[in-house]
């Protein structure tokens, strides 16, 4: 780990450990914006990791950002951190300035905003669905269409009508509609297919990092609980059946963390072959097992609202569907294998096939 | 809290070139007819000629010092060699145990004379070892081992029975875990030692045990007043338990706990690709993603082992998951392709499927059962 990464990870962990309490996450779920925590994260420079200091960012690289997102998952941070961070990365690529106000992203195949240029500004019309944190975000990064050309646009949400909805973790996923709304916006010409692909990778990997962070926390909590809880006159970790579950939890968690870390490096090096898709297939399928077994070990106390466990398990159930579930990513991987038809599986896996000739 | 954080390892261009060198050799040997690919070849594929060829290449004991016949290459180079051998399903059973655990054990605990005597022969691919741990009444509960050695002039007199000993019928030596002192009711792990037993010594008899396929690759080994000279004691008298645990870390941590059914997975993907069967290929990708995850973990452990880190618990974790995966490959393949498993089928995939299904029960037993491994992992975590 680079020094920068170590510092960033340490700082983030400290902030979140001290400030992102069970009660705060509860409050957020009741619909209250956690402005104080937002401010702390902003001041730490987390929203502009991966953006050079010259461009007004914190410095570091994408990988640093993903490692911080792992902690965002670990502490169930109820704020659009990954959306703002990834949004800023996209803005940077488009040559636009980073934002420190909450951002959200809605880049989907069949959804776009129609744009007309008028004297008084832009007139925008269109509907974006399941927009994470839509109601709290100031601007959305999305796709615009003007006279048959497609654009990457940064669009203020003020003036849109919002239909609220939430995912299983109580995180907002709102529908945002613009109807002849007059607004300012920034737009850049873009290849939409490339953009969709890129955003799916970024969001997919961010969810893998967040899920593996959540699992890390769940494993710690569960091991701890088995030390404290006594039945039949001894701690429950002394029961063989409980030990078996702990080992499975540890395995699923360790595998998710390891392949996600590998995927982060590959992505950073612009060298991803199967790592990212494998990380998503692994973490999404591990998510269900980890949630199930951690609840089983916790008994009834773990299913109460009072207990912290559900803040993490509900996030696993929500996130494993987001930016593609394990089937979607398995299909992506299948396409990669089909497209590399000259290589054997072993050549593909060891990066020695026709697509990765050894120099 | 025990952390299962493993390093991210990047193979270099140089590593990849070496990998291709190994692969090319294996391909040529297969084409020449030296061997036929099979599943679980590291326990069942015995071929002395092939072992010797690997020895000539310097690929056995590859990390060991040159003065003991090794090549002083890195743990990652070793990982590449054994991974390629397993993926090719090459016949490595002869020397596998000596290369994997007996040699490293001697390197760590053996005397200079022992190293000089055994290691060069192992590295040549001419000297095989067997694992003498299990007994008829001591499986998971290894501390109940009752084979015992009593001190005599210039050596030890060994009596007892070992069982399930893979390859003992081909091996030259066995490292025997035995009692050299009576049981200590205060400490179950005290009083053990490890002895190198020459399997051609008077008093040793070896009886093959047929596996459920009818083939015999493991054995029962009897010791009746076998004389073992002093110089064959490994490490310290009484330190056997600790040494044996170190040996088990080598035994459990390698890629053979993930790749025993790899040739079948390769065939499965090949067939689904040929059929352009996207839905089933997508199903099969869940195996591939699991393999990628396990492989990264396993490579990370190899790296840590080289750095001298204690990986016992992580190795147990990966072995548990890896052997479950090996079984899953067979169970998923049968549902994804139209194949009837048969050992003598003309169709490669049917043959590999048969080998995998029939050998599967052993995967999660040998080297420590699933249940025991999970206990090790859980206790390790809780203790931290
Ligand atoms: C193919 C193969 C090759 C082998 N090769 C060798 C070899 O070369 N050398 C060698 O020394 N040994 C070898 N073995 C033996 C192997 O190490 C043992 O099979 C293993 O340690 C389990 O012992 P056991 O078979 O006596 O089962 P047991 O220990 O009798 O176990 C039976 C069942 O009870 C369970 N069980 C036992 N104790 C516990 C517990 N405390 N908690 C929970 N469950 C428990 C086990 O998990 C298992 O499911 C080999 C085995 C196989 C299958």
mmCIF file of N, CA and C and ligand atoms in Angstrom, chain A residues 240 244, chain B residues 43 97 131-135 138-141 163-166 211 217-218 362 365-372, ligand 1:
data_model
loop_
_atom_site.group_PDB
_atom_site.id
_atom_site.type_symbol
_atom_site.label_atom_id
_atom_site.label_comp_id
_atom_site.label_asym_id
_atom_site.label_seq_id
_atom_site.Cartn_x
_atom_site.Cartn_y
_atom_site.Cartn_z
ATOM 1 N N UNK A 240 -19.701 -26.754 17.897
ATOM 2 C CA UNK A 240 -19.161 -27.117 16.577
ATOM 3 C C UNK A 240 -19.941 -26.498 15.432
ATOM 4 N N UNK A 244 -18.516 -24.027 12.439
ATOM 5 C CA UNK A 244 -18.607 -24.260 10.999
ATOM 6 C C UNK A 244 -19.095 -22.992 10.292
ATOM 7 N N UNK B 43 -2.401 -37.219 -6.963
ATOM 8 C CA UNK B 43 -2.458 -38.363 -6.056
ATOM 9 C C UNK B 43 -2.464 -39.688 -6.820
ATOM 10 N N UNK B 97 4.764 -35.412 -2.838
ATOM 11 C CA UNK B 97 4.811 -35.220 -1.382
ATOM 12 C C UNK B 97 6.209 -34.807 -0.928
ATOM 13 N N UNK B 131 3.582 -39.881 3.640
ATOM 14 C CA UNK B 131 3.178 -39.179 4.865
ATOM 15 C C UNK B 131 2.704 -40.191 5.900
ATOM 16 N N UNK B 132 3.406 -40.283 6.994
ATOM 17 C CA UNK B 132 3.035 -41.268 8.025
ATOM 18 C C UNK B 132 2.347 -40.626 9.214
ATOM 19 N N UNK B 133 1.159 -40.161 9.014
ATOM 20 C CA UNK B 133 0.418 -39.551 10.114
ATOM 21 C C UNK B 133 -0.738 -40.445 10.572
ATOM 22 N N UNK B 134 -1.729 -40.687 9.687
ATOM 23 C CA UNK B 134 -2.947 -41.384 10.104
ATOM 24 C C UNK B 134 -2.681 -42.829 10.509
ATOM 25 N N UNK B 135 -3.502 -43.288 11.440
ATOM 26 C CA UNK B 135 -3.471 -44.678 11.888
ATOM 27 C C UNK B 135 -4.897 -45.200 11.945
ATOM 28 N N UNK B 138 -6.501 -43.382 14.636
ATOM 29 C CA UNK B 138 -6.190 -41.950 14.750
ATOM 30 C C UNK B 138 -6.303 -41.275 13.400
ATOM 31 N N UNK B 139 -7.429 -40.621 13.196
ATOM 32 C CA UNK B 139 -7.648 -39.870 11.952
ATOM 33 C C UNK B 139 -7.595 -38.394 12.276
ATOM 34 N N UNK B 140 -8.776 -37.823 12.466
ATOM 35 C CA UNK B 140 -8.841 -36.402 12.823
ATOM 36 C C UNK B 140 -8.121 -36.135 14.140
ATOM 37 N N UNK B 141 -8.253 -37.073 15.041
ATOM 38 C CA UNK B 141 -7.608 -36.902 16.352
ATOM 39 C C UNK B 141 -6.184 -37.441 16.295
ATOM 40 N N UNK B 163 -1.870 -45.842 8.267
ATOM 41 C CA UNK B 163 -2.824 -46.228 7.224
ATOM 42 C C UNK B 163 -3.205 -45.050 6.335
ATOM 43 N N UNK B 164 -3.854 -45.386 5.245
ATOM 44 C CA UNK B 164 -4.245 -44.421 4.188
ATOM 45 C C UNK B 164 -3.012 -43.772 3.572
ATOM 46 N N UNK B 165 -1.878 -44.458 3.666
ATOM 47 C CA UNK B 165 -0.644 -43.814 3.247
ATOM 48 C C UNK B 165 -0.532 -43.787 1.725
ATOM 49 N N UNK B 166 -0.771 -42.623 1.166
ATOM 50 C CA UNK B 166 -0.738 -42.472 -0.295
ATOM 51 C C UNK B 166 0.654 -42.764 -0.817
ATOM 52 N N UNK B 211 -8.927 -48.306 -3.405
ATOM 53 C CA UNK B 211 -9.866 -47.189 -3.358
ATOM 54 C C UNK B 211 -11.177 -47.651 -3.976
ATOM 55 N N UNK B 217 -4.051 -46.726 -4.504
ATOM 56 C CA UNK B 217 -3.021 -45.701 -4.413
ATOM 57 C C UNK B 217 -2.682 -45.392 -2.970
ATOM 58 N N UNK B 218 -3.485 -45.916 -2.039
ATOM 59 C CA UNK B 218 -3.045 -45.790 -0.649
ATOM 60 C C UNK B 218 -2.878 -47.157 0.003
ATOM 61 N N UNK B 362 -12.752 -38.051 -1.461
ATOM 62 C CA UNK B 362 -11.467 -37.906 -0.783
ATOM 63 C C UNK B 362 -11.017 -36.457 -0.628
ATOM 64 N N UNK B 365 -11.531 -34.971 2.681
ATOM 65 C CA UNK B 365 -11.073 -35.779 3.827
ATOM 66 C C UNK B 365 -9.558 -35.666 3.994
ATOM 67 N N UNK B 366 -8.840 -35.947 2.900
ATOM 68 C CA UNK B 366 -7.377 -36.007 2.968
ATOM 69 C C UNK B 366 -6.797 -34.647 3.378
ATOM 70 N N UNK B 367 -5.737 -34.708 4.168
ATOM 71 C CA UNK B 367 -5.098 -33.465 4.606
ATOM 72 C C UNK B 367 -5.879 -32.732 5.673
ATOM 73 N N UNK B 368 -6.861 -33.405 6.277
ATOM 74 C CA UNK B 368 -7.708 -32.745 7.282
ATOM 75 C C UNK B 368 -9.102 -32.543 6.728
ATOM 76 N N UNK B 369 -10.113 -33.020 7.446
ATOM 77 C CA UNK B 369 -11.474 -32.947 6.914
ATOM 78 C C UNK B 369 -12.022 -31.519 6.987
ATOM 79 N N UNK B 370 -13.078 -31.290 6.199
ATOM 80 C CA UNK B 370 -13.784 -30.003 6.213
ATOM 81 C C UNK B 370 -14.092 -29.568 7.638
ATOM 82 N N UNK B 371 -14.626 -30.495 8.407
ATOM 83 C CA UNK B 371 -15.093 -30.158 9.756
ATOM 84 C C UNK B 371 -13.922 -29.736 10.641
ATOM 85 N N UNK B 372 -12.823 -30.464 10.513
ATOM 86 C CA UNK B 372 -11.641 -30.151 11.326
ATOM 87 C C UNK B 372 -11.046 -28.805 10.898
HETATM 88 C C1 LIG C 1 -7.454 -40.184 -0.620
HETATM 89 C C2 LIG C 1 -6.859 -40.090 0.751
HETATM 90 C C3 LIG C 1 -5.492 -40.061 0.889
HETATM 91 C C4 LIG C 1 -4.911 -39.992 2.158
HETATM 92 N N1 LIG C 1 -3.553 -40.007 2.270
HETATM 93 C C5 LIG C 1 -2.993 -39.996 3.494
HETATM 94 C C6 LIG C 1 -1.589 -40.093 3.647
HETATM 95 O O1 LIG C 1 -0.857 -40.171 2.681
HETATM 96 N N2 LIG C 1 -1.055 -40.109 4.882
HETATM 97 C C7 LIG C 1 -1.838 -40.000 5.990
HETATM 98 O O2 LIG C 1 -1.292 -39.980 7.093
HETATM 99 N N3 LIG C 1 -3.174 -39.921 5.902
HETATM 100 C C8 LIG C 1 -3.769 -39.926 4.672
HETATM 101 N N4 LIG C 1 -5.141 -39.857 4.563
HETATM 102 C C9 LIG C 1 -5.952 -39.860 5.775
HETATM 103 C C10 LIG C 1 -6.615 -38.556 6.116
HETATM 104 O O3 LIG C 1 -5.698 -37.664 6.647
HETATM 105 C C11 LIG C 1 -7.769 -38.879 7.087
HETATM 106 O O4 LIG C 1 -8.752 -39.505 6.326
HETATM 107 C C12 LIG C 1 -8.347 -37.681 7.771
HETATM 108 O O5 LIG C 1 -7.433 -37.080 8.635
HETATM 109 C C13 LIG C 1 -9.619 -38.028 8.551
HETATM 110 O O6 LIG C 1 -9.447 -39.141 9.373
HETATM 111 P P1 LIG C 1 -10.445 -40.382 9.308
HETATM 112 O O7 LIG C 1 -10.564 -40.791 7.901
HETATM 113 O O8 LIG C 1 -9.980 -41.376 10.290
HETATM 114 O O9 LIG C 1 -11.854 -39.815 9.753
HETATM 115 P P2 LIG C 1 -12.360 -39.537 11.237
HETATM 116 O O10 LIG C 1 -11.392 -38.701 11.944
HETATM 117 O O11 LIG C 1 -12.769 -40.811 11.847
HETATM 118 O O12 LIG C 1 -13.636 -38.662 10.917
HETATM 119 C C14 LIG C 1 -14.886 -39.191 10.462
HETATM 120 C C15 LIG C 1 -15.874 -38.047 10.366
HETATM 121 O O13 LIG C 1 -16.034 -37.436 11.659
HETATM 122 C C16 LIG C 1 -15.733 -36.092 11.622
HETATM 123 N N5 LIG C 1 -15.073 -35.666 12.846
HETATM 124 C C17 LIG C 1 -14.089 -36.290 13.526
HETATM 125 N N6 LIG C 1 -13.707 -35.571 14.586
HETATM 126 C C18 LIG C 1 -14.443 -34.447 14.561
HETATM 127 C C19 LIG C 1 -14.490 -33.275 15.362
HETATM 128 N N7 LIG C 1 -13.692 -33.099 16.403
HETATM 129 N N8 LIG C 1 -15.382 -32.332 15.018
HETATM 130 C C20 LIG C 1 -16.191 -32.466 13.950
HETATM 131 N N9 LIG C 1 -16.196 -33.530 13.163
HETATM 132 C C21 LIG C 1 -15.317 -34.500 13.454
HETATM 133 C C22 LIG C 1 -14.792 -35.935 10.438
HETATM 134 O O14 LIG C 1 -14.768 -34.610 9.931
HETATM 135 C C23 LIG C 1 -15.390 -36.916 9.455
HETATM 136 O O15 LIG C 1 -16.471 -36.317 8.822
HETATM 137 C C24 LIG C 1 -5.730 -39.921 3.302
HETATM 138 C C25 LIG C 1 -7.109 -39.929 3.147
HETATM 139 C C26 LIG C 1 -7.677 -40.021 1.885
HETATM 140 C C27 LIG C 1 -9.175 -40.034 1.769
#
